[in-house]
mmCIF file of C-alpha atoms and ligand atoms in Angstrom:
data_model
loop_
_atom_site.group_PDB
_atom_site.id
_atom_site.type_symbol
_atom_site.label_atom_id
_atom_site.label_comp_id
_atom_site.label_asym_id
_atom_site.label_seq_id
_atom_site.Cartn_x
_atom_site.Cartn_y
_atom_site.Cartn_z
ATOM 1 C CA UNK V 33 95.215 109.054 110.270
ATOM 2 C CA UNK V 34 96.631 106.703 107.663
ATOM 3 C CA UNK V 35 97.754 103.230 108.706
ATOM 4 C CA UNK V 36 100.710 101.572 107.938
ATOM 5 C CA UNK V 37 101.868 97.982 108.235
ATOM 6 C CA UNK V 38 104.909 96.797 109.986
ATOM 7 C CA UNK V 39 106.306 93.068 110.272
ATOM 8 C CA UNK V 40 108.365 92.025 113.376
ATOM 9 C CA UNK V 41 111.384 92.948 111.598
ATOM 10 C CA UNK V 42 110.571 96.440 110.822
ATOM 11 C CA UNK V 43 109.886 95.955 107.388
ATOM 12 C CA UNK V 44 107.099 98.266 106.136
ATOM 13 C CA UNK V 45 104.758 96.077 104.171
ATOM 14 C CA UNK V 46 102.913 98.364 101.907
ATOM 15 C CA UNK V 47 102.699 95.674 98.586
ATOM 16 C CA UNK V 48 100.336 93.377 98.131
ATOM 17 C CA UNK V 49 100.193 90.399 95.202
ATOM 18 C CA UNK V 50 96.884 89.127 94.149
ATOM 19 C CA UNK V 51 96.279 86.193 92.690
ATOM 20 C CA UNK V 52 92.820 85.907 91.076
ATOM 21 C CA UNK V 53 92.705 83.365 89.369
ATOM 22 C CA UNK V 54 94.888 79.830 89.556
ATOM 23 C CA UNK V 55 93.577 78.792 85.752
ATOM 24 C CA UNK V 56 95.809 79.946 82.770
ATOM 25 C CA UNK V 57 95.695 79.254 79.343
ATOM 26 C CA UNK V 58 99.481 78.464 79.434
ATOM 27 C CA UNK V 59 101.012 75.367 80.873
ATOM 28 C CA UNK V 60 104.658 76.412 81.299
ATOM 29 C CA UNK V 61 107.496 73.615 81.773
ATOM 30 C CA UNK V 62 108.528 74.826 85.183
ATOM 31 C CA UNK V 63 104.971 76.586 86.509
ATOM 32 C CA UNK V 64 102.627 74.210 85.849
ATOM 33 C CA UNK V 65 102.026 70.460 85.124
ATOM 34 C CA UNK V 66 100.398 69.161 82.092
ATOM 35 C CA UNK V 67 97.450 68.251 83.554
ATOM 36 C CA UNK V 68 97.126 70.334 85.879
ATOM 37 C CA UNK V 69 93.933 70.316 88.494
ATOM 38 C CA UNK V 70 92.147 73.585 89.303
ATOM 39 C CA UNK V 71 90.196 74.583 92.510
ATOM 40 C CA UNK V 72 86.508 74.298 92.203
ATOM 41 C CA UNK V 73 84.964 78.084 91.752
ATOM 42 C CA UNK V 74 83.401 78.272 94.589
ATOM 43 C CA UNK V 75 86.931 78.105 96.294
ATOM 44 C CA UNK V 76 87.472 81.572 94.692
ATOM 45 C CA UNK V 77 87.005 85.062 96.097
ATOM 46 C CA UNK V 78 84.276 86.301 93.872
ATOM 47 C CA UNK V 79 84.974 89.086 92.390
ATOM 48 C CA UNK V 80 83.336 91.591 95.463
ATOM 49 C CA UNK V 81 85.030 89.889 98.001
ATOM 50 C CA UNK V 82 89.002 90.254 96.274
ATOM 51 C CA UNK V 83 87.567 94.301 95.841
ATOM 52 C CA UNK V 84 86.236 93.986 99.679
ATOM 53 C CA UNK V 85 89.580 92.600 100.842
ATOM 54 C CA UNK V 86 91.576 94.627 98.587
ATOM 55 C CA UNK V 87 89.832 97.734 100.086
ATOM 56 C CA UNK V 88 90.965 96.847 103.375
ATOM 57 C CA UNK V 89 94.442 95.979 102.358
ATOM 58 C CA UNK V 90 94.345 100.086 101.160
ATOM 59 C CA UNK V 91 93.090 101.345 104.020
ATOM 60 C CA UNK V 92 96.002 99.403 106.380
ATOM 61 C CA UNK V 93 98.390 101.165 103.971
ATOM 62 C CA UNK V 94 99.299 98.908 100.869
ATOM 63 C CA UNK V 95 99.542 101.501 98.402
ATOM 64 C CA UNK V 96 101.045 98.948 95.690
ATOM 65 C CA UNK V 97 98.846 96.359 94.030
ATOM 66 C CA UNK V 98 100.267 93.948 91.473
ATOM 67 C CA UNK V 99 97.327 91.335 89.846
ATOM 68 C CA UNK V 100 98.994 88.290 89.156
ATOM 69 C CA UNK V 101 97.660 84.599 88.754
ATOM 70 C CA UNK V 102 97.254 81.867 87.396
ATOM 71 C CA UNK V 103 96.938 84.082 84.264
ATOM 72 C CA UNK V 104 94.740 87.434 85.707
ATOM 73 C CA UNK V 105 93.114 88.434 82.275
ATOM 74 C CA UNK V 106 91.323 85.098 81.762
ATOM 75 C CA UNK V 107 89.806 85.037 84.958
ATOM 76 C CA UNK V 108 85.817 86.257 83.626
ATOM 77 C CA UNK V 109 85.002 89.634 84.246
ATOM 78 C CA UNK V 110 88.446 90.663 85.247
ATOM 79 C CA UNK V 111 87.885 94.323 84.002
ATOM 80 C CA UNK V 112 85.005 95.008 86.347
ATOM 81 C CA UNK V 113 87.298 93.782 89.380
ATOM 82 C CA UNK V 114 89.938 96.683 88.041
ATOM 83 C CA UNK V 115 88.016 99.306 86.835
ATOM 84 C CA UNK V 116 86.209 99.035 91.021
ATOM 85 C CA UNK V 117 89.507 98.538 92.684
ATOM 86 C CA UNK V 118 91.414 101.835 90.851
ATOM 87 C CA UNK V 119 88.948 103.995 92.521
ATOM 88 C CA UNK V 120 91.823 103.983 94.648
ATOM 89 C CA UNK V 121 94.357 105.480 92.502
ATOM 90 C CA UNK V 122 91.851 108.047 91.934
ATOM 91 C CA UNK V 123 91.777 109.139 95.918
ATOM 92 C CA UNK V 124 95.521 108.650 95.777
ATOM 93 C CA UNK V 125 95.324 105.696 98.361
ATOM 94 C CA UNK V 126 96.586 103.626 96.172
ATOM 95 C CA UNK V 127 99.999 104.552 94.366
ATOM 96 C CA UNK V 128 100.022 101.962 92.028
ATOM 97 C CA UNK V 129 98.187 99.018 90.388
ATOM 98 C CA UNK V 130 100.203 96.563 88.251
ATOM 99 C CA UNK V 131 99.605 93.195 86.542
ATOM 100 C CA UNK V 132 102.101 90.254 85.467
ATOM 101 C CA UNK V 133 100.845 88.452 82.564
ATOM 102 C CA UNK V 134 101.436 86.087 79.837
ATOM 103 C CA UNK V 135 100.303 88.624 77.188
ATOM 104 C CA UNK V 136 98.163 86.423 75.326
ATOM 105 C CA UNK V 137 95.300 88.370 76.055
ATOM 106 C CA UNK V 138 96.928 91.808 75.723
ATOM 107 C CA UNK V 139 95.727 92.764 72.052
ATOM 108 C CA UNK V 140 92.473 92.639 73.654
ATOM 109 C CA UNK V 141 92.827 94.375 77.138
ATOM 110 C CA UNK V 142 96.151 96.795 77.063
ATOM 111 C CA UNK V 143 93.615 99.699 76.207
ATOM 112 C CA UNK V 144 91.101 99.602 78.942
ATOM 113 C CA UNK V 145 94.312 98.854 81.602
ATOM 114 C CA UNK V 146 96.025 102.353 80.403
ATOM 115 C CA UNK V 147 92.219 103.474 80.665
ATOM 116 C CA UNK V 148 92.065 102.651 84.325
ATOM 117 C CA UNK V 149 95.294 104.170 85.200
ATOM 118 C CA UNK V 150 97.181 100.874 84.911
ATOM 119 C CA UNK V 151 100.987 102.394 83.907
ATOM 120 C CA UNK V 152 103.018 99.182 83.759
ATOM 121 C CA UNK V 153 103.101 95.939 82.733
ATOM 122 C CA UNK V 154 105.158 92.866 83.817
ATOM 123 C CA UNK V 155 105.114 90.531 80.861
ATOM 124 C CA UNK V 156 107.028 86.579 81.113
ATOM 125 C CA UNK V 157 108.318 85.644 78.386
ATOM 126 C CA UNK V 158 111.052 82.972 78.311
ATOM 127 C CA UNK V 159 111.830 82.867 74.222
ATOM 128 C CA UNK V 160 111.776 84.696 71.406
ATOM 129 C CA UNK V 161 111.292 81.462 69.140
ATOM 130 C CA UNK V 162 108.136 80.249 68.186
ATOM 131 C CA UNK V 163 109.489 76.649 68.307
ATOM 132 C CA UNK V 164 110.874 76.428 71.821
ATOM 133 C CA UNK V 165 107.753 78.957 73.005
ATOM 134 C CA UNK V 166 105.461 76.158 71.639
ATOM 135 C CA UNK V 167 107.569 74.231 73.915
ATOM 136 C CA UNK V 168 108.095 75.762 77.283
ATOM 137 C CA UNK V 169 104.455 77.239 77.186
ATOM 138 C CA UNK V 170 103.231 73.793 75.963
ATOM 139 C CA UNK V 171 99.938 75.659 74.579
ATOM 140 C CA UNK V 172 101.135 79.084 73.723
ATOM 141 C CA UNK V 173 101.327 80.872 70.532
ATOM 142 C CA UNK V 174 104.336 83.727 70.482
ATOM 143 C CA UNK V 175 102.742 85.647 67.449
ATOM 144 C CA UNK V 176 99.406 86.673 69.723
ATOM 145 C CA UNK V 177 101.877 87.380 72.755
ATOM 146 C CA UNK V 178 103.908 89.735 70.161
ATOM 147 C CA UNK V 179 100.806 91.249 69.168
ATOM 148 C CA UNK V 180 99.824 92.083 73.051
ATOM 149 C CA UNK V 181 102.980 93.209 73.477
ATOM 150 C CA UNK V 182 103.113 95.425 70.926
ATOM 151 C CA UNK V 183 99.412 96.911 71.247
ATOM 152 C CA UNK V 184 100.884 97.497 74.975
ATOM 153 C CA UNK V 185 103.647 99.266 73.724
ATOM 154 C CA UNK V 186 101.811 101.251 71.127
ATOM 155 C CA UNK V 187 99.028 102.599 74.333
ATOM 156 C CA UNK V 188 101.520 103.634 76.445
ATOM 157 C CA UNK V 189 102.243 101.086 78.911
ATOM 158 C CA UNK V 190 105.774 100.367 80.016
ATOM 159 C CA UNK V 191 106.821 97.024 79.998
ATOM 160 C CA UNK V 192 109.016 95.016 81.709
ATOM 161 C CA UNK V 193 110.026 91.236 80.084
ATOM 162 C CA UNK V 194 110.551 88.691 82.359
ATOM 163 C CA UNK V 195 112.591 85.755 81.520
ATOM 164 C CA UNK V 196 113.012 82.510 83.919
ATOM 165 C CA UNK V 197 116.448 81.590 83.167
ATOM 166 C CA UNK V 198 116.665 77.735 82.009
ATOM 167 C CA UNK V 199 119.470 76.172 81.430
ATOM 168 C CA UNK V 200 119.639 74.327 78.312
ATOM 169 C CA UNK V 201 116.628 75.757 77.322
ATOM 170 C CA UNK V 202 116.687 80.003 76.638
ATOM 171 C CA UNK V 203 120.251 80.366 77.837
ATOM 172 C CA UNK V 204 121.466 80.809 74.093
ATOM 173 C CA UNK V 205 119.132 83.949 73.530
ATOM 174 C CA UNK V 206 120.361 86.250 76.341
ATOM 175 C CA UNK V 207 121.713 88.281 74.426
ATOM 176 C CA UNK V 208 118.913 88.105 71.790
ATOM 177 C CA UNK V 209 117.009 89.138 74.447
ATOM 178 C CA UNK V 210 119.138 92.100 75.732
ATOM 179 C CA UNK V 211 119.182 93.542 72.206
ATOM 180 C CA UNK V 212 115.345 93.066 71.694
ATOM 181 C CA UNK V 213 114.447 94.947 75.280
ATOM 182 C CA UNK V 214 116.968 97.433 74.193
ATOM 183 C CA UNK V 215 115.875 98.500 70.899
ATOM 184 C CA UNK V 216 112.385 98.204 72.274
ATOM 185 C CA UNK V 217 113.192 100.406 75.190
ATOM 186 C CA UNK V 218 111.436 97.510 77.576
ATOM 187 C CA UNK V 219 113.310 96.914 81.152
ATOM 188 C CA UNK V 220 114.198 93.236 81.088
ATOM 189 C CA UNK V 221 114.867 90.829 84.497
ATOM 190 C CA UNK V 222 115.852 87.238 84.845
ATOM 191 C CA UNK V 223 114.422 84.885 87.243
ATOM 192 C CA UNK V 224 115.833 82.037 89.102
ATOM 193 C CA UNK V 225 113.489 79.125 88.725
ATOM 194 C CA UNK V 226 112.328 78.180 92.053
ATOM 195 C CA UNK V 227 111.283 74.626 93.558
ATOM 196 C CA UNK V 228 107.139 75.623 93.679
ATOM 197 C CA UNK V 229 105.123 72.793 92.940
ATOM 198 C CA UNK V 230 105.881 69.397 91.858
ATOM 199 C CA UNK V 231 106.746 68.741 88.429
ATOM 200 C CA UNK V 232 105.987 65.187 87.424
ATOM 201 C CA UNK V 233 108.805 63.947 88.828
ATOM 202 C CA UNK V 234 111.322 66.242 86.386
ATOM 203 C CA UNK V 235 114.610 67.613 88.384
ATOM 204 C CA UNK V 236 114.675 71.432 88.972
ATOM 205 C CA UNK V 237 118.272 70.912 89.219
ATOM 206 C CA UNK V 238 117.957 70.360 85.421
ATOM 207 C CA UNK V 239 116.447 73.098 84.980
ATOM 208 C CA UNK V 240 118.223 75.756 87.139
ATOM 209 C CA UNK V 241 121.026 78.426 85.704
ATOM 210 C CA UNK V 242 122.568 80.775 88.177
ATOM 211 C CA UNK V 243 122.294 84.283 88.037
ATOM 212 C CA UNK V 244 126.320 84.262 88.985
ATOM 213 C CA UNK V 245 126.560 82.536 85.527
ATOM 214 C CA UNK V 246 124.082 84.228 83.630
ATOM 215 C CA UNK V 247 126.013 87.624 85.052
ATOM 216 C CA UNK V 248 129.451 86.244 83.511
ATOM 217 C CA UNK V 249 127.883 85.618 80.292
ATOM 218 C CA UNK V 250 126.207 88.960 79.834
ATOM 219 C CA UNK V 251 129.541 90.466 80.950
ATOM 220 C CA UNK V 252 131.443 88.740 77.502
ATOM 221 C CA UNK V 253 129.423 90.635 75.468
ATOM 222 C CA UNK V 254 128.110 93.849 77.453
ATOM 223 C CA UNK V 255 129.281 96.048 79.309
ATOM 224 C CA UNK V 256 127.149 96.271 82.578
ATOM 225 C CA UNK V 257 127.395 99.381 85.360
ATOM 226 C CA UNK V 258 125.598 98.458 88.775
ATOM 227 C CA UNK V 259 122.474 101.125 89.323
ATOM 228 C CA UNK V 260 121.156 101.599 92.890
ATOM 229 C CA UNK V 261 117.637 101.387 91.490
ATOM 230 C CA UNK V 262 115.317 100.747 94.494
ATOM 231 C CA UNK V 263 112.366 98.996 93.549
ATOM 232 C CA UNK V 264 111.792 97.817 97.218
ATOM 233 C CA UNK V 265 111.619 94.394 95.598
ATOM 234 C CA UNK V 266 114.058 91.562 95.188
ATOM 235 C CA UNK V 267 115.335 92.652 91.894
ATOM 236 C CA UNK V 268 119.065 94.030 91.644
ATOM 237 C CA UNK V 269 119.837 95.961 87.993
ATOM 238 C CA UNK V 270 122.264 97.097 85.861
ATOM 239 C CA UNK V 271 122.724 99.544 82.904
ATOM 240 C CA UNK V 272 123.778 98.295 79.745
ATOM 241 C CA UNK V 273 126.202 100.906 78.310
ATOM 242 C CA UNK V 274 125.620 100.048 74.850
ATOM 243 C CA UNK V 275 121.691 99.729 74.452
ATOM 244 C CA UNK V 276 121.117 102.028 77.829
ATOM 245 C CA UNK V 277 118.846 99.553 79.024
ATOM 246 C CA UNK V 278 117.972 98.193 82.454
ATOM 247 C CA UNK V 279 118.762 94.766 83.576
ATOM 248 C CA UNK V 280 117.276 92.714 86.736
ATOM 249 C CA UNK V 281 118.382 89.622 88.056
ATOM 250 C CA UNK V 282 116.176 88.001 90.776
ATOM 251 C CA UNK V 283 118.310 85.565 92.395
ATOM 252 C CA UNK V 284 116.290 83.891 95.164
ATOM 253 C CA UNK V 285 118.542 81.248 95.230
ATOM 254 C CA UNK V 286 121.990 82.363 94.986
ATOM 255 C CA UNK V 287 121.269 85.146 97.444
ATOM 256 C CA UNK V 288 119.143 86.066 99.277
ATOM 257 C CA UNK V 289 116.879 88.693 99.204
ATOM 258 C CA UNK V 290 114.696 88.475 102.229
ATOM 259 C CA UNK V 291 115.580 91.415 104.168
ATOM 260 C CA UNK V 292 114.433 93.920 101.979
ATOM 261 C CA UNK V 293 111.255 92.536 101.901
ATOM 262 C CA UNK V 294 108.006 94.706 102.092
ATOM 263 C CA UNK V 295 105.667 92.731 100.386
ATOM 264 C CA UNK V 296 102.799 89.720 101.108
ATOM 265 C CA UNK V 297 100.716 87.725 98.846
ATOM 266 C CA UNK V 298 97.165 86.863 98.773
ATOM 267 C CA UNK V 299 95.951 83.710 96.814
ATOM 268 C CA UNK V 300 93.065 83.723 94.895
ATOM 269 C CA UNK V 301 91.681 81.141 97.482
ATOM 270 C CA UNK V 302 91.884 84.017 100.062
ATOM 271 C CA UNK V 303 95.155 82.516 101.678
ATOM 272 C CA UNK V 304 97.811 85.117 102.973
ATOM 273 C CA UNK V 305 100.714 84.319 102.340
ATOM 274 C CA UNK V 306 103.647 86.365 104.246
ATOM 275 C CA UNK V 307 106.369 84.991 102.513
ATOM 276 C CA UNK V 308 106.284 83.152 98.997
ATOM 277 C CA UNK V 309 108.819 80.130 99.808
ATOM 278 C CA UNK V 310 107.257 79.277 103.040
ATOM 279 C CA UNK V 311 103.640 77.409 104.365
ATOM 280 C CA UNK V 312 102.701 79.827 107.082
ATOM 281 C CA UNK V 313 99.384 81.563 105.640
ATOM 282 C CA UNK V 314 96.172 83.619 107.291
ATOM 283 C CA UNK V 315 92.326 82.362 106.376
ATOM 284 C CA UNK V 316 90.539 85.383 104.832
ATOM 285 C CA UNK V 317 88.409 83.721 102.787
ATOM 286 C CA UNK V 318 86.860 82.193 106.638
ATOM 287 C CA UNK V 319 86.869 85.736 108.112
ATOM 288 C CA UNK V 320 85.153 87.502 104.670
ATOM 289 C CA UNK V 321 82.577 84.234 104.611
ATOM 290 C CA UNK V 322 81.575 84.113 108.450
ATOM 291 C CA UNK V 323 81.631 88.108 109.329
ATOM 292 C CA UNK V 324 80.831 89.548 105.811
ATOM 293 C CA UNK V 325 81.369 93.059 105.785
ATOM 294 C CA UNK V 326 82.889 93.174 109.215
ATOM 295 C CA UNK V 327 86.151 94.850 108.792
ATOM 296 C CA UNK V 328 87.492 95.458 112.169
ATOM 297 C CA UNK V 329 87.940 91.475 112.233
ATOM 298 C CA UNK V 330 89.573 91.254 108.769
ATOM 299 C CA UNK V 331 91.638 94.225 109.921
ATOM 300 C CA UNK V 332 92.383 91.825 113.131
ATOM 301 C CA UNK V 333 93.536 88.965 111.039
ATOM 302 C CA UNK V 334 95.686 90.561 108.839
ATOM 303 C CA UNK V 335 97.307 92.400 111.432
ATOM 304 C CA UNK V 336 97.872 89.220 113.327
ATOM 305 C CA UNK V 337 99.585 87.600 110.225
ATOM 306 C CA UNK V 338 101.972 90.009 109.322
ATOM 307 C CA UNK V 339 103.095 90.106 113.287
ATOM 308 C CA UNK V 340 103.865 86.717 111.597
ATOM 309 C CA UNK V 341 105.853 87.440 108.952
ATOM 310 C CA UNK V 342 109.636 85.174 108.791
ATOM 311 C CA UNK V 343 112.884 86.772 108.018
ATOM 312 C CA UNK V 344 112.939 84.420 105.300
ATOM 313 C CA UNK V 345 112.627 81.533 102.409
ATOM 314 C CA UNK V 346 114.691 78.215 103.117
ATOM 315 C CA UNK V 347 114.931 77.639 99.192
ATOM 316 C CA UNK V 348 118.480 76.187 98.348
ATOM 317 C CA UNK V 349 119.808 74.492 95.691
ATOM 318 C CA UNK V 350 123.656 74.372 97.219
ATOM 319 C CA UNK V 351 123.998 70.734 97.923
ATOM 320 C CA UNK V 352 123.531 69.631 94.799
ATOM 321 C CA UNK V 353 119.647 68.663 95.962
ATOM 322 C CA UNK V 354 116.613 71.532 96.573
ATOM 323 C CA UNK V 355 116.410 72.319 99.333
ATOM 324 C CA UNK V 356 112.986 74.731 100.861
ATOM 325 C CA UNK V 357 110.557 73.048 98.306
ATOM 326 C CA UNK V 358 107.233 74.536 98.189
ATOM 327 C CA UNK V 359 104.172 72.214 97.647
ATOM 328 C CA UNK V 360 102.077 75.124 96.157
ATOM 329 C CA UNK V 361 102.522 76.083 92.591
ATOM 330 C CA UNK V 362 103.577 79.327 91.630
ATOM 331 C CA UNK V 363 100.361 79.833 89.812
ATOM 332 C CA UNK V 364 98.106 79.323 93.235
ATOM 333 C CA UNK V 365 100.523 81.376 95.160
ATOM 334 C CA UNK V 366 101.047 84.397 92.368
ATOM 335 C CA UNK V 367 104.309 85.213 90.962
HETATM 336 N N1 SAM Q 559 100.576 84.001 84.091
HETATM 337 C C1 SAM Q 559 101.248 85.194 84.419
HETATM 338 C C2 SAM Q 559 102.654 85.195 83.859
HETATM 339 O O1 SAM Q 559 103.133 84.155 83.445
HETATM 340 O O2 SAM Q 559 103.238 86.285 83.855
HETATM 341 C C3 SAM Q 559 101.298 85.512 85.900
HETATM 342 C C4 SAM Q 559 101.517 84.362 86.856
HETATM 343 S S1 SAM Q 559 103.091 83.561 86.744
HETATM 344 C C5 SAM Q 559 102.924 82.363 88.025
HETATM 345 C C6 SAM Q 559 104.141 84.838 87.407
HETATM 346 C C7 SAM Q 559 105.596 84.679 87.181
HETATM 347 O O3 SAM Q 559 106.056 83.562 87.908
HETATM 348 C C8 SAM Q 559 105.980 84.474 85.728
HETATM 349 O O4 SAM Q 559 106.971 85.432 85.373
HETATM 350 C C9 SAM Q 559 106.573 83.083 85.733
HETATM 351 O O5 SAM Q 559 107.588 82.971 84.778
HETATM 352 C C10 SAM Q 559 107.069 82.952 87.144
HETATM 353 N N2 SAM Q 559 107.229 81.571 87.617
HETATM 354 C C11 SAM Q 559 106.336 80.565 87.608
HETATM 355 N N3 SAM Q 559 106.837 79.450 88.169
HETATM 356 C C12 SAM Q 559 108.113 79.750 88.544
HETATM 357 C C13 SAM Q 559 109.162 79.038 89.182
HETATM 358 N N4 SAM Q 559 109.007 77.781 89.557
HETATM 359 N N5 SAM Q 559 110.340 79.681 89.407
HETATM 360 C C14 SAM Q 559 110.497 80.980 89.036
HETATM 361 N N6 SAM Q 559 109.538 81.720 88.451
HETATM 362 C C15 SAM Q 559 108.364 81.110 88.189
HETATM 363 FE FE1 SF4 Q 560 100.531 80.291 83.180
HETATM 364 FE FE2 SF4 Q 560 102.172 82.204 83.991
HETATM 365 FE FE3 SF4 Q 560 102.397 79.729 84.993
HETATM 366 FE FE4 SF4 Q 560 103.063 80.142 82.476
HETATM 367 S S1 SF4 Q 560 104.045 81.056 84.276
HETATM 368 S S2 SF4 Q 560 101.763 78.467 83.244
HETATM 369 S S3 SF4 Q 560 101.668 81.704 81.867
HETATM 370 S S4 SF4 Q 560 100.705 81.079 85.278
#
């Protein structure tokens, strides 16, 4: 009999996150610092143990996998790790296997994802101008993201762009970027930035735009219907009428969107986390290392965290001060 995983609030947890890799060859304003210090290698999951633990995430009853990071395709060998781990597509375990990326590496690898039964792609992008990209990506170059994108586009995969709304920064080009996804037939959500990480002393007050106020803006120009698309995730969408494209806004701040919740996140360090904005996590890395190949006492330990999981993040930004800061960065946790 299959199993399934349920937290203390009867939320079905069947997604897991991944992060493999806490190294990117971005340094975005709000994600990352400058000079940013990575975790010695040996701190990693190799790349059996994230397909051992992954295995037994599948066989609890995660059937949704999304690879996220750090950036996932510069972590070495990262094909090998997907190509293993979509075995489980193949037995139907596994419904679906997913990646968020920068793109700067998709020219190279959107063909062997669609190979491996990879379907869609989560891409951030915050700009369409090569100027401010320089800029918010600090080493970035747009035209090779545009290429990935496009060689994604022209294999098949469906994309999704996602944009962290920053104020003074890309709020001029929302529309610019509702156009773009529309003509391009790409889904397109907006993210609230969230207080992860410390950012060289810089305010994220300064940097946060509402989704309430990115809403009224879209609604001068657009006009949006509300669509009861149920992604089980913290995303709400619209339709634009006039390009017929979706819309998400994920507004972790301005509400919040805990209690539809069904999904954990595992850190490339092997550190569960069972909610992204708070500190409570589960060893695996210990349990893999000290009983390898021992399942029934992985199986144990995840159990035991998810009978863990909160109702919720504490993140909020409403007294003018933030409120629920997280000490990890986004790119140790996963996005
Ligand atoms: N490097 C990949 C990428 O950028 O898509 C995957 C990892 S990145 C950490 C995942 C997502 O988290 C990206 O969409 C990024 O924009 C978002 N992100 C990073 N830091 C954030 C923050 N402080 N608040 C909101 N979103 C953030
Ligand atoms: Fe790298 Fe993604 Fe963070 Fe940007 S958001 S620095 S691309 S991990």
């Amino acid at each position: 009999m299959s199993e399934t995983l349920t937290d203390p609030f009867a939320r079905h947890i069947n997604y897991l996150r991944l992060s493999v890799t806490d190294r990117c060859d971005f340094r975005c304003l709000y994600c990352m610092s400058e000079n940013m210090t990575f975790l010695p290698r040996h701190d990693l999951l190799t790349l059996e143990e994230l397909d051992y633990v992954c295995t037994n995430f599948i066989n609890l009853g995660i059937e949704k996998l999304r690879i996220t990071g750090g950036e996932p395709l510069v972590r070495k060998n990262i094909m090998q790790f997907l190509t293993s781990i979509s075995k489980h597509l193949i037995t139907g375990k596994l419904k679906e296997l997913t990646l968020t990326t920068n793109g700067s590496q998709l020219e190279r690898f959107a063909s062997p994802l669609i190979d491996i039964g990879v379907k869609r792609l989560n891409i951030s992008l915050d700009t369409l101008n090569p100027d401010k990209f320089k800029k918010i990506t600090r080493w970035g170059n747009l035209n090779k993201v545009m290429n990935g994108i496009f060689e994604a586009k022209s294999v098949g995969l469906d994309i999704k762009i996602n944009v962290v709304a920053l104020k003074n920064t890309n709020d001029d080009e929302l529309h610019d970027f509702v156009s773009w996804c529309g003509d391009l037939g790409f889904d397109l959500t907006f993210i609230e930035v969230m207080p992860m990480g410390e950012l060289n002393g810089q305010n994220r007050l300064d940097q946060y735009w509402s989704m309430n106020d990115l809403r009224k803006e879209l609604e001068s120009k657009w006009t949006l219907k509300d669509i009861p698309l149920k992604t089980g995730g913290p995303a709400r969408y619209v339709e634009i009428k006039e390009t017929e494209g979706r819309v998400g806004f994920i507004t972790p701040l301005s509400h919040n969107f805990c209690e539809s919740c069904n999904r954990i996140r595992l850190t490339c360090t092997g550190q569960l986390f069972m909610c992204l904005g708070q500190d409570d996590d589960a060893d695996l890395r210990k349990v893999i290392r000290e009983w390898p190949g021992n399942t029934e006492i992985l199986q144990t330990k995840i159990k035991k965290a998810i009978a863990r999981k909160p109702k919720g993040h504490d993140f909020d930004y409403s007294r003018q001060k933030v409120e629920g800061q997280i000490k990890r960065f986004m790119s140790h946790t996963g996005g």
